[in-house]
PDB file of C-alpha atoms in Angstrom:
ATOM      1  CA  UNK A   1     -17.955   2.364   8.849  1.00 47.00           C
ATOM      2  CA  UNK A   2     -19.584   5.608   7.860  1.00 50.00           C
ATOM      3  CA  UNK A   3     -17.110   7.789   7.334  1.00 71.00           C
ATOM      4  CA  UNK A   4     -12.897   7.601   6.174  1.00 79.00           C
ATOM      5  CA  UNK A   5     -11.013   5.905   9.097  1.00 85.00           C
ATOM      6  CA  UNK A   6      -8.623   7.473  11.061  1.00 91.00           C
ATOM      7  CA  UNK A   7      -5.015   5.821  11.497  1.00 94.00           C
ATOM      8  CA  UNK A   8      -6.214   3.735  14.102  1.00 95.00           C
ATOM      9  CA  UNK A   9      -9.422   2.504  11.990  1.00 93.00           C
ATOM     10  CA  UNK A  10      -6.705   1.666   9.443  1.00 94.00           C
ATOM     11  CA  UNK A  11      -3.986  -0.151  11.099  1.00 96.00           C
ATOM     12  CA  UNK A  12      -6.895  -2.518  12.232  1.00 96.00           C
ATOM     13  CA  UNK A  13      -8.230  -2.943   8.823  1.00 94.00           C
ATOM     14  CA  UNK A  14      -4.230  -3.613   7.919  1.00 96.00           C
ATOM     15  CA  UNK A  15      -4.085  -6.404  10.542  1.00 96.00           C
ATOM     16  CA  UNK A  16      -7.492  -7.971   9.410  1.00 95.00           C
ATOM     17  CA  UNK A  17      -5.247  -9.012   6.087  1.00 95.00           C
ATOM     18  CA  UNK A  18      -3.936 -12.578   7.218  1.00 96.00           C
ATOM     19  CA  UNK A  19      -1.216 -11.686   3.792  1.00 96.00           C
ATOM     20  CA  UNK A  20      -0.188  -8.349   5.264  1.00 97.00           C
ATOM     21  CA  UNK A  21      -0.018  -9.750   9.010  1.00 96.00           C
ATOM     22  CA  UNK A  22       2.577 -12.952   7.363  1.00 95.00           C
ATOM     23  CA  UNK A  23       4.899 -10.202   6.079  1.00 96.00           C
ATOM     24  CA  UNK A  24       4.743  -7.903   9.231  1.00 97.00           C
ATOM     25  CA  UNK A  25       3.480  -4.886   7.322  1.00 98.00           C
ATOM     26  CA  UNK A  26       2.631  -1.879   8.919  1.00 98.00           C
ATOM     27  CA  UNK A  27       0.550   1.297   8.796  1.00 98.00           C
ATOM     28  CA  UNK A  28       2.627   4.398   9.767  1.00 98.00           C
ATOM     29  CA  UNK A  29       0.877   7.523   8.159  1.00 97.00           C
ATOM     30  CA  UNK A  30      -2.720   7.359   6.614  1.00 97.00           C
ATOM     31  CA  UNK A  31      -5.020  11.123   5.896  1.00 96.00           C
ATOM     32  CA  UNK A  32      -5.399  13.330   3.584  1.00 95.00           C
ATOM     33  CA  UNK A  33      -4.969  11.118  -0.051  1.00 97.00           C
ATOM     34  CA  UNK A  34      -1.653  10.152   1.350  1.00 98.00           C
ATOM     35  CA  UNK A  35      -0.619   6.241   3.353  1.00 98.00           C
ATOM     36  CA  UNK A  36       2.744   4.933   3.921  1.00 98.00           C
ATOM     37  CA  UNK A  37       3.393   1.013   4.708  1.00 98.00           C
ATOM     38  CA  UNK A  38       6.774  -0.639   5.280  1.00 98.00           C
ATOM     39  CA  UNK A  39       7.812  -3.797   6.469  1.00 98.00           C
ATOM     40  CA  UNK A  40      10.345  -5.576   7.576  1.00 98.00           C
ATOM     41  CA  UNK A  41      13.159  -6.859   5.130  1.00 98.00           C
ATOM     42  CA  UNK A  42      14.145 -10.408   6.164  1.00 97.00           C
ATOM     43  CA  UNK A  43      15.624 -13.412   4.458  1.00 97.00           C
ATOM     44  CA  UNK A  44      12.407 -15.245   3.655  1.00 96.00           C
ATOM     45  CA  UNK A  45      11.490 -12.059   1.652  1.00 97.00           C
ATOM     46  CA  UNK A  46      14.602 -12.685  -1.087  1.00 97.00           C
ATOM     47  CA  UNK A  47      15.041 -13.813  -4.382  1.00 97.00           C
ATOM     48  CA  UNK A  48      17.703 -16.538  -5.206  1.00 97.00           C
ATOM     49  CA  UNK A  49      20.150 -13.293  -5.772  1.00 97.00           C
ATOM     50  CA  UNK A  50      19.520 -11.936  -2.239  1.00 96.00           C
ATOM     51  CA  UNK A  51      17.348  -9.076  -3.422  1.00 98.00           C
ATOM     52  CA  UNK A  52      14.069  -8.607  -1.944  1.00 98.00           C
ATOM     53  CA  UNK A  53      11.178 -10.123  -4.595  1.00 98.00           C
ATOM     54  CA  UNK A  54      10.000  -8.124  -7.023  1.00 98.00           C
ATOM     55  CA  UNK A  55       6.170  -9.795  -5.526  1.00 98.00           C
ATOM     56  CA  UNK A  56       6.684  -8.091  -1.895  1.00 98.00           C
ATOM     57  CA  UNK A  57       7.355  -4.846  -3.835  1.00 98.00           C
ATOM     58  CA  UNK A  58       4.372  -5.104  -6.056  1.00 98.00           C
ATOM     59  CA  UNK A  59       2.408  -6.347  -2.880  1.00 98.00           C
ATOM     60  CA  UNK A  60       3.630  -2.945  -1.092  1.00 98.00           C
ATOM     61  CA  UNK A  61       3.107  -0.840  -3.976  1.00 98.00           C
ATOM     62  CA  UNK A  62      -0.856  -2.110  -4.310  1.00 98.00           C
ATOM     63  CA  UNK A  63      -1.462  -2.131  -0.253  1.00 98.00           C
ATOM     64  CA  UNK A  64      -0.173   1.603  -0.033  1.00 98.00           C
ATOM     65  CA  UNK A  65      -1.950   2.445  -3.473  1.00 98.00           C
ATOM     66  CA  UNK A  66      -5.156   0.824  -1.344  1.00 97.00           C
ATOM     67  CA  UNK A  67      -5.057   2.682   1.476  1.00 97.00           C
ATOM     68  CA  UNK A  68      -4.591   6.350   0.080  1.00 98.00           C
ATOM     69  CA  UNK A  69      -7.528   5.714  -2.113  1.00 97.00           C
ATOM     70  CA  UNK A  70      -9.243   4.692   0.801  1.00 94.00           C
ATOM     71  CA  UNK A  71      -8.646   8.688   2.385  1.00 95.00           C
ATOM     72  CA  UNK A  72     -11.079  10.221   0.127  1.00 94.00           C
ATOM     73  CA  UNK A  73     -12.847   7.338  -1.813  1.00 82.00           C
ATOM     74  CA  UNK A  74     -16.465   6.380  -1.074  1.00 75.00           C
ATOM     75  CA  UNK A  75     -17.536   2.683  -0.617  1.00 81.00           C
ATOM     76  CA  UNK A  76     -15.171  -0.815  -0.760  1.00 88.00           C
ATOM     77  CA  UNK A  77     -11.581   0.496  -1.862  1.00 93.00           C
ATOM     78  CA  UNK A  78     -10.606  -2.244  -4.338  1.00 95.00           C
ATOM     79  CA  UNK A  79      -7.670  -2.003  -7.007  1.00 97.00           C
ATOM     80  CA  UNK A  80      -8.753  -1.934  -9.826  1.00 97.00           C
ATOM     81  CA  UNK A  81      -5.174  -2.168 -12.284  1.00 97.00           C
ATOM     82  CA  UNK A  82      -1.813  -0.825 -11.469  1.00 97.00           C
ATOM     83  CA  UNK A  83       1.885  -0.694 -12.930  1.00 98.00           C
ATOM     84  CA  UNK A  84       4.589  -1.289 -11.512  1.00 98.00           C
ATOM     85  CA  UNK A  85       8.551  -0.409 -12.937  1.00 98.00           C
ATOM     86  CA  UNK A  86      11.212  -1.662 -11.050  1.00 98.00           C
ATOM     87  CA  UNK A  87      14.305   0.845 -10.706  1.00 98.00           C
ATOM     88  CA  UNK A  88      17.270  -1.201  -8.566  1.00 98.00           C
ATOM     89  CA  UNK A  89      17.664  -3.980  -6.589  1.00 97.00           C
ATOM     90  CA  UNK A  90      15.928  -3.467  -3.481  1.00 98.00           C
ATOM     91  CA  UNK A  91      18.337  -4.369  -0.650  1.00 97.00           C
ATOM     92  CA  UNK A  92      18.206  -2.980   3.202  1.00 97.00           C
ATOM     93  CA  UNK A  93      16.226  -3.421   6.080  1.00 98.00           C
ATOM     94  CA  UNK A  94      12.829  -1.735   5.845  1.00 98.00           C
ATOM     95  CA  UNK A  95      10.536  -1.269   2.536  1.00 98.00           C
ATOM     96  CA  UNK A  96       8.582   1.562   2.725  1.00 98.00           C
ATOM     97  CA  UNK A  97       5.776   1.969   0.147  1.00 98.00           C
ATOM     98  CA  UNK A  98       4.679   5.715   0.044  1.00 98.00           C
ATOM     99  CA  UNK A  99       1.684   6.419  -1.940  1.00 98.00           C
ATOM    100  CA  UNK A 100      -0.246   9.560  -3.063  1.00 98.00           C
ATOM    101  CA  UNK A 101      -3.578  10.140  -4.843  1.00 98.00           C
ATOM    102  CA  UNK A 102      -3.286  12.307  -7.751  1.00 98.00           C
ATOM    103  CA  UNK A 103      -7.038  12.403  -9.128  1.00 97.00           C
ATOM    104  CA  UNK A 104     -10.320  11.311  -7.104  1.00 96.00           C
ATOM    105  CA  UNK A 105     -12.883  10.718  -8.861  1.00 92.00           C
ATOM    106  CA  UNK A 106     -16.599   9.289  -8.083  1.00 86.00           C
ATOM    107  CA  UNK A 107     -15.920   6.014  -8.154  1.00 90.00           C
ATOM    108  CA  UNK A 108     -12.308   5.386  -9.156  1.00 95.00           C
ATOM    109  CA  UNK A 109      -8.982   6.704  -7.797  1.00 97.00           C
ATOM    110  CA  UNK A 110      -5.652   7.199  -9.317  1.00 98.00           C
ATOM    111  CA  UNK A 111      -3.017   7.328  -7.306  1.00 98.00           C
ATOM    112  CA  UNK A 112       0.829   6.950  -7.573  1.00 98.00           C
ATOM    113  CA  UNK A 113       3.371   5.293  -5.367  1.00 98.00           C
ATOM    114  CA  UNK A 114       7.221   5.109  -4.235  1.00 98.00           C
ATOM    115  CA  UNK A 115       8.847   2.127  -2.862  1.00 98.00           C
ATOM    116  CA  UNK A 116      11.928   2.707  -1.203  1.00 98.00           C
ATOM    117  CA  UNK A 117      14.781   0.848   1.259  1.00 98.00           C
ATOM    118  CA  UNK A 118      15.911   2.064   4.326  1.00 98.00           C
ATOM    119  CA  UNK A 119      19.679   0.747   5.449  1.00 97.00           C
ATOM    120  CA  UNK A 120      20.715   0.688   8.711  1.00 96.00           C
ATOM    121  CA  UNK A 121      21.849   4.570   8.545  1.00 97.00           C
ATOM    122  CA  UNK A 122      18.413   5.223   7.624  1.00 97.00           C
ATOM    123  CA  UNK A 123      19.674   5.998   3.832  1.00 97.00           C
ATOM    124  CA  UNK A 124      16.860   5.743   2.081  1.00 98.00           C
ATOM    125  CA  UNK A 125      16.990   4.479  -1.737  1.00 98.00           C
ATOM    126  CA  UNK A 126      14.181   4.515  -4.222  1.00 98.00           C
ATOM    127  CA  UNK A 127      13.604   0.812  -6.174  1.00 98.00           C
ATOM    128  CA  UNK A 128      10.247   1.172  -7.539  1.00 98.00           C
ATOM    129  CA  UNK A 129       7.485   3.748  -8.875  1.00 98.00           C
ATOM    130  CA  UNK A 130       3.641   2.750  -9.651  1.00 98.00           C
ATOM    131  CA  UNK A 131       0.753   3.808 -10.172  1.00 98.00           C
ATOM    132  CA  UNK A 132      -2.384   2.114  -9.497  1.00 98.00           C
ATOM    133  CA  UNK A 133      -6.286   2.794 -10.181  1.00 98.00           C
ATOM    134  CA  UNK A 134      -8.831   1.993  -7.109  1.00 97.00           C
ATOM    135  CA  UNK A 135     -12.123   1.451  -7.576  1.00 96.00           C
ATOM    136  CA  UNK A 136     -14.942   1.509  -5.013  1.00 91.00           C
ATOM    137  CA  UNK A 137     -17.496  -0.923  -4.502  1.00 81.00           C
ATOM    138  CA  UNK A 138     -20.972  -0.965  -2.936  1.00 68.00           C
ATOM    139  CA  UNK A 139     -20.681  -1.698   0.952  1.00 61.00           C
ATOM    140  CA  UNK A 140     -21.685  -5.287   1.538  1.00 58.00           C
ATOM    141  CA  UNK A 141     -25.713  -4.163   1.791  1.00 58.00           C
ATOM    142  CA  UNK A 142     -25.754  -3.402  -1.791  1.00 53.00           C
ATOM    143  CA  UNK A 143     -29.491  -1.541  -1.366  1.00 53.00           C
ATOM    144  CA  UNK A 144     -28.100   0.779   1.207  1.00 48.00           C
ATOM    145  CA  UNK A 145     -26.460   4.166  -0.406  1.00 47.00           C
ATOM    146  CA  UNK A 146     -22.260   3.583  -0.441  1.00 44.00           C
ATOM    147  CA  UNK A 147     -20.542   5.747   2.581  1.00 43.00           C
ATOM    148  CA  UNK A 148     -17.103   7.115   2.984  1.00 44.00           C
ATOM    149  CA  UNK A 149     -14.919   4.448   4.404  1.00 47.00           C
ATOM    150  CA  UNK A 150     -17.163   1.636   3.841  1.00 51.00           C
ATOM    151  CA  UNK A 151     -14.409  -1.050   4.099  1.00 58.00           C
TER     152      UNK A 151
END
């Protein structure tokens, strides 16, 4: 891919994650140093106190912290290290991870992220914050210069 993909590009790049196609996660904005993901909140996704797991948050978090590097970063998107605090219980029936860069550099990209439920009102209630740092590798011909989107 030679340049950033388009929403399209990366819902199929989303699917082509066996992980992210198990939990049902989906790509519903992705441009402009900005992605959101959510997925479905279901039973299999709780902890032994009915709470979703603190892992499908942190695997949320780093997916959406992914992808908006992936708007304006050159090469292999790749996460580098992130952080992750957890705020309340999350509890509803879709997690949405919304994620933002706040500095692009050459080859690394910070960027920060919300993780939210939505109840069945479509209240939505913030349970975690991170931040995340994505780095960009070569594309997979290593001699060949990297290009935008190069996932």
């Amino acid at each position: 891919m030679t340049s950033v993909p388009d929403l399209a590009q990366a819902r199929e790049i989303l699917a082509a994650q066996p992980f992210s196609d198990l939990l049902g996660a989906r790509l519903v904005s992705f441009g402009a140093g900005e992605a959101t993901l959510e997925l479905p909140i279901r039973a299999r996704l709780h902890q032994q106190h009915g709470f979703v797991h603190g892992g499908v948050l942190s695997y949320a978090a780093d997916n959406a912290l992914t992808f908006a590097a992936g708007t304006v970063g050159v090469g292999r998107p790749l996460t580098a290290g992130f952080a992750i605090d957890y705020l309340r219980p999350a509890t509803g029936e879709i997690l949405r991870a919304r994620a933002a860069v706040i500095r692009a550099g050459r080859t690394r990209v910070v960027c920060r992220c919300d993780v939210a439920t939505i109840d069945g009102d479509g209240v939505e209630t913030l349970c975690a914050v991170a931040q995340g740092t994505v780095s960009f590798a070569l594309p997979p011909d290593a001699g060949a210069p990297p290009v935008a989107g190069g996932w």
